[in-house]
Amino acid sequence: LHPDLYSKLVPTTLMAMMIGNAVTGLLFYGLGKMKNTASVIGFIPASVVAGFLTCIGYKVIKLAVLITTGFSFKEKYIRNLGIQYDHVNDPWLPLTIALIYGILLYGLKHRHVFAAEKLIMSFIIVPLIFFFIICAASGVSMDRLREENWFLTQAVDGEGCGMVDGDIVAGGGNCAFTRTNFWQTLQVAYGGLFSGGVAWAAVPRCIPIFIMGSCMTSLDSMLKLTSSEKALGVDLDYNHEMKLGGKATLVSALWAGSPAYGQTKFNVINLSIARTSDSPVPTLLLGALCLIVFLSGMAGPIINYMPRFLLGGLCVFAGVGFLYENLWEGRKNMNRVSFAIVWVIFLVNFIWEFFILQNLPTNIQPMVPGLLVVFILGIVLSTFEFMFAFMHKAKEPEIRGGDVCCSSAVRSEKHDTQLSVMSPWFQVFRVESFVFFGTANNLYQQLKAHLADQKASKPKAERTKYLLFDLTDVTGIDSSAKNVFFKVHRLLKTDGINLVWAMMNPKIVEKFAAWGLYDGAWQFDSLDLSLRFVEDKLLYRASRLSEKWMVNDTVRRIFERQVLANVFNISVRPDEKTFSSARLQPWSHRINLLAGEELCGDEDDKLYMLYAGEVQIQGRDGSKYSVFTGSFFNLDRLLVSIGALPSPPMTIGAVATVDSMVLVLPRNKFKEMQKSDGALAQKLLMTLIVQKESNRPGRVRPVARSRKTLAGDLDSSFLDNSINYPVNPNRSMAKRLLNGSDYKISLTDAQKESFCQIFDVICQPGEDEIPMDRFSAFVSMEAHALGSNIEHEQFMAIIDASGIDEDGDGSLSKDEFLSFLRGLFLADIPMKEMDTLRSTYDAAVAKAPHLPMDESRVLVLFAELGFDINSSSMGDVIGVIDADGDGDVDFSEFLTGIGMMKQFCILAKQLDVAFDDYKNRSTQMRSGAAVRFQDANVPQQGRLQRGASALFSSITGEKMSALPQDNSEEENGSNGVELDAGDLEAFLSVPREEAEEMVFLADQDEVEAKQGQNKDEVSANRTIDREEFQQLIRSWS
């Protein structure tokens, strides 16, 4: 270097540093702005990250050697440790103390012997106190301690230090650090810039170093991010961190500083002391302290009183953790190949920096640091590992909604409909093939995007509650996936989403267990079992929410009546999927099974219905599925035996998984049923065929019924489209039937026969009456088979309150039984309308006297009387009054239908009054008025005619309309009244979140979500109207 350029050396170097750091800052910010950081980091294998951490540990240990001995830990300097020195402080002494100090501190912290912050502070303060006490007692001065290298010192350039004629004076090379002003560096850099002190011709020669250094620093920053994320157990926004680091580096470059990004070793030490990664207080305190030290220039004086062994020991403490946790503990979290790659990275880095790097030309050394060499080596080795493990192409993760994912569990139509409504509450995240570092990151990013889209487009009540990870087709998982799945676990926990794992590979199951990924989650051996679990959880959740409606006694009484009506339902409509097991009692018998007991042998062609418990079916193709209460099994054997299905049957066995009760229908009894009760046999066959389709995994669940469907096409599926049914706009006869009840309508002969058969089944041989406790037990069991959750004690109270035991003798006679069922299904009509009904019926028969009064003609008759034949309740009526299956409805059966329609109307009005009661009380509560709880009373007959807006079906649970309201009723405001989440929150005293979920389950309208004032808030203006309220009580409670 020319002597004239000496004065430009430092300013030019500082300016080159500032330019290089500015380039680095722009690269940092660009990577974050383009959102490429996560993509780059996602493709860094876990073995490379772990190897990088060992290199960090090695560098920190090297720093400890340099601090304690004054020599770099390289091959050509290591021999200095063996030189005999004149003073007592041999370099081995502070190094040995530092090693003991750092390893002991890490061991105590790792074992959690003491609180980390107390332990570290004690290991700093106590050694300092003892050291200075010993020195004071020995009479050793600070100058002598510096001469013997117990402290870090500055050589020659400190205050009072200098050289005269080539000799060191005034303290020699062991001068204490002095206070410096923070603007000194800026004076040199900017002073040279504005005074011509920068040799600009030399700067272009640094461009390759700028580019290489920026790339290496960016790579180092990204590796530090992923290693910090792993070490701290937090989720970092890589793009935000890189942009923040870029901004900080640009500011630092203006101050002639270094690139600004987090250091894993210091993050770990900080977490050990602060013991939290959520609070910004430790960071703010540390930043404020650093700023104070920087502005005051007191860093040097503070270092003057920190012995070498203490500073080196803290470095050993920071470094030994990286080495131990990755070179030893890493074997528990990685496969053998990945663990071997970690060791290869560590050893190559050691050999490169200890032996090779120092022997390269000085202008080449900055271009090939050990971290860059081992990073490239690690990527190459991990690529080969992946090539051998990834035997077939990985498929993109797939998210499927709950509407297209069903378990094979056979459930009732009611539960299938409920699960269809709740389908937005769960999704299946399907992952296939081998999961390696790239696909694992894509999986996580796709999940984050899915949840972010939900938050931006759906109210909280309609978002995911359960997320199933289907890993059943995953052949293997790379070690890097561990961190990704931990991030998945944390992400879902933060969002309040329940996590369910489905996996069948034993190695993956064991690996997830070892990693602790089952904590706070559930794991099952198949997707089918996982879906069944989630469906059970959702049904329980819906049941718990719907129970909250029962604060009104009228609603509760109607609900209880609905349960009883379902038990004794004798409808034979083939389009109904539900089937009352009580109808099968005369043709079957019950057996009890112990857990593990088997059924359905090779020659077994009986039909079974599960009464209580659980049975698992074994299929011929190796599949297994569970049958729930109220469902049939071994049905394919029966269908094959009667020629309804081709051979061979798929069922090869069944086993009770818990103690169970089963209803058995032998094949010969089924044939008797076909002869004596063909309509019942036909309905049973239709039910079996529907359930046959329902027992396969992955089937698509029927779409939830919308308001249009419930009021239109679906409910009128029993109508003959070729017939033009008359419309009676006045509906005068139908309205007049609501006024009066002095004519007692009887049950049909088919109803009486069926009910008497059930009575005889409940009776013990030789008895004429049934004890009330036995009757309650029968009703309870039958209701549970249909999906009811009412306990036996509640049924006892319901039966007692019904007044069925008219004479109060504690037993039930057949007449009392029939009288009870008549009141359950029928309402009486006014005597004065009997002649009109008779003449109307006779006129309808006279139009085609040679033809039977079949279903289509009866529907025309009901339409002429003013009834809404599009109502699903009309289908229920037809299914009951023609239960004998002869295809001819006589006048007595026709009157039974009239009584049923009136009963539906009365119940509908009672629910209307309850609805008004809910609305009124919520309005009062929300306005702050004191409210006295009042039950909704049964309305008077005069109000029934004006208020019958909807019929209540006791059988199907489908929505229907009945008689239109008068205009006067609309003027009074009974129409248009709706309940929202605020109403439910007020009068039911439920949390807002539950109230919104209850409204979501009931509202059948398509409502568009809207963005709130807060960008993270999305709301939907959902409400419950009268018809939806009635549908809710029937279908959900």
Coordinates of C-alpha atoms in Angstrom, one line a residue, residues 532-923:
R532 CA -67.0 -41.2 13.7
F533 CA -65.3 -39.5 16.7
V534 CA -65.8 -36.0 15.3
E535 CA -69.4 -36.8 14.3
D536 CA -70.1 -38.0 17.9
K537 CA -68.6 -34.8 19.3
L538 CA -70.6 -32.6 17.0
L539 CA -73.8 -34.4 17.8
Y540 CA -73.1 -34.1 21.5
R541 CA -72.4 -30.4 21.0
A542 CA -75.6 -29.9 19.1
S543 CA -77.6 -31.7 21.7
R544 CA -76.1 -29.6 24.5
L545 CA -76.9 -26.4 22.6
S546 CA -80.4 -27.4 21.7
E547 CA -81.2 -28.4 25.3
K548 CA -80.8 -24.7 26.2
W549 CA -84.1 -24.0 24.4
M550 CA -86.0 -26.0 27.0
V551 CA -86.3 -23.2 29.5
N552 CA -89.9 -22.9 28.3
D553 CA -92.2 -25.6 29.7
T554 CA -94.4 -25.6 26.6
V555 CA -91.5 -26.3 24.4
R556 CA -90.3 -29.0 26.7
R557 CA -93.7 -30.7 26.8
I558 CA -94.0 -30.6 23.0
F559 CA -90.5 -32.0 22.7
E560 CA -91.3 -34.8 25.1
R561 CA -94.6 -35.5 23.2
Q562 CA -92.6 -35.7 20.0
V563 CA -90.3 -38.4 21.5
L564 CA -93.3 -40.5 22.5
A565 CA -95.0 -40.0 19.1
N566 CA -91.8 -41.3 17.4
V567 CA -91.8 -44.4 19.5
F568 CA -95.3 -45.4 18.5
N569 CA -95.1 -44.2 14.9
I570 CA -96.8 -46.7 12.5
S571 CA -96.4 -44.7 9.3
V572 CA -95.5 -47.0 6.3
R573 CA -94.5 -44.3 3.9
P574 CA -91.5 -45.8 2.0
D575 CA -89.7 -42.5 1.6
E576 CA -89.2 -42.2 5.4
K577 CA -85.8 -43.5 6.5
T578 CA -86.6 -43.6 10.2
F579 CA -88.1 -46.8 11.5
S580 CA -89.7 -47.3 14.9
S581 CA -88.3 -50.4 16.4
A582 CA -91.6 -50.9 18.4
R583 CA -93.2 -52.0 15.1
L584 CA -90.8 -55.0 15.0
Q585 CA -91.5 -56.1 18.5
P586 CA -94.3 -58.7 17.6
W587 CA -91.9 -60.3 15.0
S588 CA -88.7 -60.4 16.9
H589 CA -87.0 -61.0 20.3
R590 CA -84.2 -59.4 22.2
I591 CA -80.9 -60.8 23.3
N592 CA -78.0 -59.5 25.4
L593 CA -74.4 -59.6 24.3
L594 CA -71.3 -59.3 26.4
A595 CA -68.3 -57.3 25.1
G596 CA -66.4 -59.5 22.7
E597 CA -69.3 -61.8 21.9
E598 CA -69.7 -62.6 18.2
L599 CA -72.7 -62.8 15.8
C600 CA -73.4 -63.2 12.1
G601 CA -71.7 -66.6 11.4
D602 CA -71.6 -68.3 8.0
E603 CA -75.2 -69.5 8.0
D604 CA -76.7 -66.7 9.9
D605 CA -79.4 -64.9 7.8
K606 CA -81.1 -63.1 10.7
L607 CA -81.6 -59.4 10.7
Y608 CA -80.3 -57.6 13.8
M609 CA -81.2 -54.2 15.2
L610 CA -78.9 -52.6 17.8
Y611 CA -80.9 -51.5 20.8
A612 CA -78.1 -50.4 23.1
G613 CA -74.3 -50.5 23.0
E614 CA -72.1 -50.8 20.0
V615 CA -71.3 -53.6 17.4
Q616 CA -68.4 -53.7 14.9
I617 CA -69.0 -55.3 11.6
Q618 CA -66.3 -57.2 9.6
G619 CA -66.7 -56.9 5.9
R620 CA -65.6 -59.5 3.3
D621 CA -63.1 -56.9 1.9
G622 CA -61.4 -56.5 5.2
S623 CA -63.2 -53.3 6.1
K624 CA -64.7 -52.6 9.5
Y625 CA -67.4 -50.2 10.5
S626 CA -69.4 -49.6 13.6
V627 CA -73.2 -49.8 14.1
F628 CA -74.9 -47.4 16.5
T629 CA -78.1 -47.6 18.5
G630 CA -81.2 -47.9 16.3
S631 CA -79.4 -49.2 13.2
F632 CA -79.6 -52.6 11.5
F633 CA -76.8 -55.0 10.7
N634 CA -76.4 -58.3 8.8
L635 CA -79.0 -56.8 6.5
D636 CA -77.1 -57.8 3.4
R637 CA -77.4 -61.5 4.4
L638 CA -81.2 -61.2 4.7
L639 CA -81.4 -59.2 1.5
V640 CA -79.4 -61.9 -0.4
S641 CA -81.5 -64.7 1.1
I642 CA -84.7 -63.1 -0.3
G643 CA -83.1 -62.2 -3.6
A644 CA -83.0 -58.5 -3.1
L645 CA -79.2 -58.3 -3.4
P646 CA -76.7 -60.4 -5.4
S647 CA -74.6 -63.0 -3.7
P648 CA -72.3 -63.1 -1.8
P649 CA -73.1 -60.9 1.2
M650 CA -70.4 -58.5 2.4
T651 CA -70.9 -59.1 6.1
I652 CA -68.8 -62.0 7.4
G653 CA -69.0 -61.3 11.1
A654 CA -69.9 -59.0 13.9
V655 CA -68.6 -58.5 17.4
A656 CA -70.0 -56.5 20.3
T657 CA -67.3 -53.9 21.4
V658 CA -69.2 -53.2 24.6
D659 CA -72.0 -54.9 26.5
S660 CA -75.0 -54.6 24.1
M661 CA -78.6 -55.4 23.5
V662 CA -79.8 -56.6 20.1
L663 CA -83.3 -57.1 18.5
V664 CA -83.3 -60.3 16.4
L665 CA -85.6 -60.7 13.4
P666 CA -85.3 -64.3 12.0
R667 CA -85.8 -64.8 8.3
N668 CA -88.9 -66.9 8.8
K669 CA -90.5 -64.1 10.8
F670 CA -89.7 -61.7 8.1
K671 CA -91.5 -63.9 5.6
E672 CA -94.5 -64.0 8.0
M673 CA -94.5 -60.2 8.1
Q674 CA -94.5 -60.1 4.3
K675 CA -97.7 -62.2 4.3
S676 CA -99.6 -60.6 7.2
D677 CA -98.3 -57.0 7.1
G678 CA -97.0 -56.2 3.6
A679 CA -96.9 -52.5 4.1
L680 CA -94.6 -52.9 7.1
A681 CA -92.4 -55.4 5.3
Q682 CA -92.1 -53.0 2.3
K683 CA -91.1 -50.1 4.6
L684 CA -88.5 -52.3 6.4
L685 CA -87.0 -53.3 3.0
M686 CA -86.7 -49.7 2.0
T687 CA -85.0 -48.8 5.3
L688 CA -82.5 -51.7 4.9
I689 CA -81.6 -50.6 1.4
V690 CA -81.0 -47.0 2.5
Q691 CA -78.8 -48.2 5.4
K692 CA -76.9 -50.5 3.1
E693 CA -75.7 -47.5 1.1
S694 CA -74.8 -45.7 4.4
N695 CA -72.2 -48.1 5.7
R696 CA -69.2 -47.2 3.5
P697 CA -66.4 -44.9 4.5
G698 CA -66.0 -41.6 2.7
R699 CA -69.6 -41.4 1.4
V700 CA -71.0 -38.0 0.6
R701 CA -73.4 -36.7 3.2
P702 CA -76.8 -35.5 1.9
V703 CA -76.9 -31.8 1.5
A704 CA -78.6 -29.9 4.3
R705 CA -82.2 -29.0 3.4
S706 CA -82.7 -25.3 2.6
R707 CA -85.9 -23.4 3.3
K708 CA -87.0 -23.8 -0.3
T709 CA -86.5 -27.5 -0.3
L710 CA -88.3 -28.0 3.0
A711 CA -91.3 -26.1 1.9
G712 CA -91.5 -27.3 -1.6
D713 CA -90.2 -30.2 -3.7
L714 CA -88.9 -32.5 -0.9
D715 CA -91.9 -32.2 1.3
S716 CA -94.3 -32.9 -1.6
S717 CA -92.4 -35.9 -2.9
F718 CA -95.5 -38.0 -2.2
L719 CA -97.7 -36.0 -4.6
D720 CA -98.6 -37.2 -8.0
N721 CA -97.4 -34.5 -10.4
S722 CA -99.9 -35.6 -13.1
I723 CA -102.8 -34.5 -11.0
N724 CA -104.0 -30.9 -10.7
Y725 CA -104.9 -30.6 -7.1
P726 CA -107.6 -28.0 -6.3
V727 CA -106.8 -24.9 -4.3
N728 CA -109.2 -23.5 -1.8
P729 CA -108.2 -19.9 -1.1
N730 CA -110.7 -19.4 1.7
R731 CA -110.0 -22.8 3.4
S732 CA -113.2 -22.2 5.3
M733 CA -113.8 -25.9 6.3
A734 CA -110.3 -26.4 7.6
K735 CA -110.6 -23.3 9.7
R736 CA -114.0 -24.3 11.1
L737 CA -112.6 -27.6 12.2
L738 CA -110.5 -25.7 14.7
N739 CA -113.6 -24.4 16.6
G740 CA -114.9 -27.1 18.9
S741 CA -114.0 -30.6 20.0
D742 CA -117.2 -32.3 21.0
Y743 CA -116.7 -35.2 18.5
K744 CA -114.3 -37.9 19.6
I745 CA -112.2 -39.3 16.7
S746 CA -111.1 -42.9 17.0
L747 CA -107.8 -44.6 16.0
T748 CA -107.9 -46.5 12.8
D749 CA -108.2 -50.3 12.9
A750 CA -104.5 -50.6 11.7
Q751 CA -103.4 -48.3 14.5
K752 CA -105.4 -50.3 17.1
E753 CA -104.0 -53.6 15.9
S754 CA -100.4 -52.4 15.8
F755 CA -100.7 -50.8 19.3
C756 CA -102.4 -53.9 20.7
Q757 CA -99.5 -56.0 19.4
I758 CA -97.0 -53.7 21.1
F759 CA -99.0 -53.9 24.3
D760 CA -99.0 -57.7 24.2
V761 CA -95.3 -57.7 23.7
I762 CA -94.7 -55.6 26.8
C763 CA -97.0 -57.7 28.9
Q764 CA -95.6 -60.7 30.6
P765 CA -97.4 -64.1 30.0
G766 CA -100.5 -64.3 32.1
E767 CA -100.8 -60.5 32.7
D768 CA -103.6 -58.2 31.6
E769 CA -101.9 -55.0 32.6
I770 CA -98.4 -53.5 32.4
P771 CA -96.7 -52.1 35.5
M772 CA -95.9 -48.4 34.9
D773 CA -92.2 -48.8 35.6
R774 CA -91.9 -51.6 33.0
F775 CA -93.8 -49.4 30.5
S776 CA -91.5 -46.5 31.2
A777 CA -88.5 -48.7 30.7
F778 CA -89.8 -49.9 27.4
V779 CA -90.5 -46.4 26.1
S780 CA -87.1 -45.2 27.3
M781 CA -85.3 -48.0 25.5
E782 CA -87.3 -47.5 22.3
A783 CA -86.6 -43.7 22.4
H784 CA -82.9 -44.3 22.8
A785 CA -82.9 -46.6 19.8
L786 CA -84.3 -43.6 17.8
G787 CA -81.6 -41.3 19.1
S788 CA -83.2 -39.7 22.1
N789 CA -80.9 -38.6 25.0
I790 CA -83.7 -38.4 27.7
E791 CA -82.7 -40.4 30.7
H792 CA -85.0 -43.2 32.1
E793 CA -85.9 -41.1 35.2
Q794 CA -87.1 -38.3 32.9
F795 CA -89.3 -40.8 31.0
M796 CA -90.8 -41.9 34.3
A797 CA -91.7 -38.3 35.1
I798 CA -93.1 -37.8 31.5
I799 CA -95.2 -40.9 31.7
D800 CA -96.5 -40.0 35.2
A801 CA -97.4 -36.5 34.1
S802 CA -99.2 -37.7 31.0
G803 CA -102.1 -39.1 33.0
I804 CA -101.9 -42.4 31.1
D805 CA -102.7 -44.4 34.3
E806 CA -106.3 -43.1 34.5
D807 CA -107.3 -45.2 37.5
G808 CA -104.0 -44.5 39.4
D809 CA -103.5 -48.2 40.3
G810 CA -99.8 -48.2 39.1
S811 CA -100.4 -50.4 36.1
L812 CA -101.5 -49.8 32.5
S813 CA -104.5 -51.6 31.0
K814 CA -105.0 -52.0 27.2
D815 CA -107.9 -49.5 27.2
E816 CA -105.7 -46.9 29.1
F817 CA -102.9 -47.6 26.6
L818 CA -105.1 -47.0 23.6
S819 CA -106.7 -43.9 25.1
F820 CA -103.2 -42.5 25.8
L821 CA -102.1 -43.0 22.2
R822 CA -105.3 -41.6 20.8
G823 CA -104.7 -38.4 22.7
L824 CA -101.1 -38.4 21.6
F825 CA -101.9 -38.5 17.9
L826 CA -105.4 -37.1 17.5
A827 CA -107.4 -34.0 18.3
D828 CA -111.2 -34.0 18.5
I829 CA -113.4 -32.0 16.1
P830 CA -116.7 -30.1 16.3
M831 CA -119.8 -32.4 16.0
K832 CA -121.6 -29.8 13.8
E833 CA -119.1 -30.4 11.0
M834 CA -119.6 -34.1 10.8
D835 CA -122.5 -34.0 8.3
T836 CA -120.4 -31.8 6.0
L837 CA -117.4 -34.0 6.2
R838 CA -119.6 -37.1 5.5
S839 CA -121.2 -35.5 2.5
T840 CA -117.9 -34.2 1.2
Y841 CA -116.3 -37.7 1.5
D842 CA -119.3 -39.4 -0.2
A843 CA -119.2 -36.9 -3.0
A844 CA -115.5 -37.6 -3.6
V845 CA -116.3 -41.4 -3.7
A846 CA -119.2 -40.9 -6.0
K847 CA -116.9 -39.3 -8.6
A848 CA -115.4 -42.7 -9.3
P849 CA -117.3 -45.3 -7.3
H850 CA -115.6 -48.2 -9.1
L851 CA -112.1 -47.0 -8.0
P852 CA -110.6 -47.2 -4.5
M853 CA -110.3 -44.1 -2.4
D854 CA -106.5 -44.2 -2.8
E855 CA -103.8 -41.8 -1.7
S856 CA -104.2 -39.4 -4.7
R857 CA -108.0 -39.1 -4.3
V858 CA -107.6 -38.5 -0.5
L859 CA -105.1 -35.7 -1.2
V860 CA -107.6 -34.1 -3.6
L861 CA -110.3 -34.3 -0.9
F862 CA -108.0 -32.7 1.7
A863 CA -107.2 -29.9 -0.8
E864 CA -110.9 -29.2 -1.4
L865 CA -111.4 -28.9 2.4
G866 CA -108.7 -26.2 2.5
F867 CA -105.7 -28.1 3.9
D868 CA -102.2 -27.5 2.5
I869 CA -101.3 -30.8 0.9
N870 CA -97.8 -29.6 0.2
S871 CA -97.1 -29.8 3.9
S872 CA -95.0 -32.7 5.0
S873 CA -97.5 -33.3 7.7
M874 CA -99.9 -34.4 5.0
G875 CA -97.5 -37.1 4.0
D876 CA -97.4 -38.2 7.7
V877 CA -101.1 -38.4 7.7
I878 CA -101.3 -40.5 4.5
G879 CA -98.6 -42.8 5.9
V880 CA -100.7 -43.5 9.0
I881 CA -104.3 -43.6 7.8
D882 CA -103.4 -46.2 5.1
A883 CA -101.1 -48.2 7.4
D884 CA -103.0 -51.4 6.6
G885 CA -101.7 -51.0 3.0
D886 CA -105.0 -51.9 1.3
G887 CA -104.8 -48.7 -0.8
D888 CA -108.4 -47.7 0.2
V889 CA -109.1 -45.0 2.8
D890 CA -112.5 -45.4 4.3
F891 CA -114.4 -42.6 6.1
S892 CA -113.2 -43.6 9.6
E893 CA -109.6 -43.5 8.4
F894 CA -110.3 -40.2 6.7
L895 CA -111.6 -38.7 10.0
T896 CA -108.4 -40.0 11.7
G897 CA -106.4 -37.9 9.2
I898 CA -108.6 -34.9 10.0
G899 CA -107.9 -35.4 13.8
M900 CA -104.1 -35.7 13.2
M901 CA -104.0 -32.5 11.1
K902 CA -105.8 -30.6 13.8
Q903 CA -103.4 -31.9 16.5
F904 CA -100.5 -30.7 14.4
C905 CA -102.1 -27.3 14.2
I906 CA -102.7 -27.0 17.9
L907 CA -99.1 -27.9 18.6
A908 CA -97.8 -25.5 16.0
K909 CA -99.8 -22.7 17.7
Q910 CA -98.4 -23.6 21.1
L911 CA -94.9 -23.2 19.7
D912 CA -95.9 -19.9 18.2
V913 CA -96.9 -18.7 21.6
A914 CA -93.6 -20.0 23.0
F915 CA -91.8 -18.2 20.3
D916 CA -93.5 -14.9 21.2
D917 CA -92.7 -15.5 24.8
Y918 CA -89.0 -15.9 24.0
K919 CA -89.0 -12.7 21.9
N920 CA -90.9 -10.7 24.5
R921 CA -88.7 -11.8 27.4
S922 CA -85.5 -11.1 25.4
T923 CA -86.8 -7.7 24.4

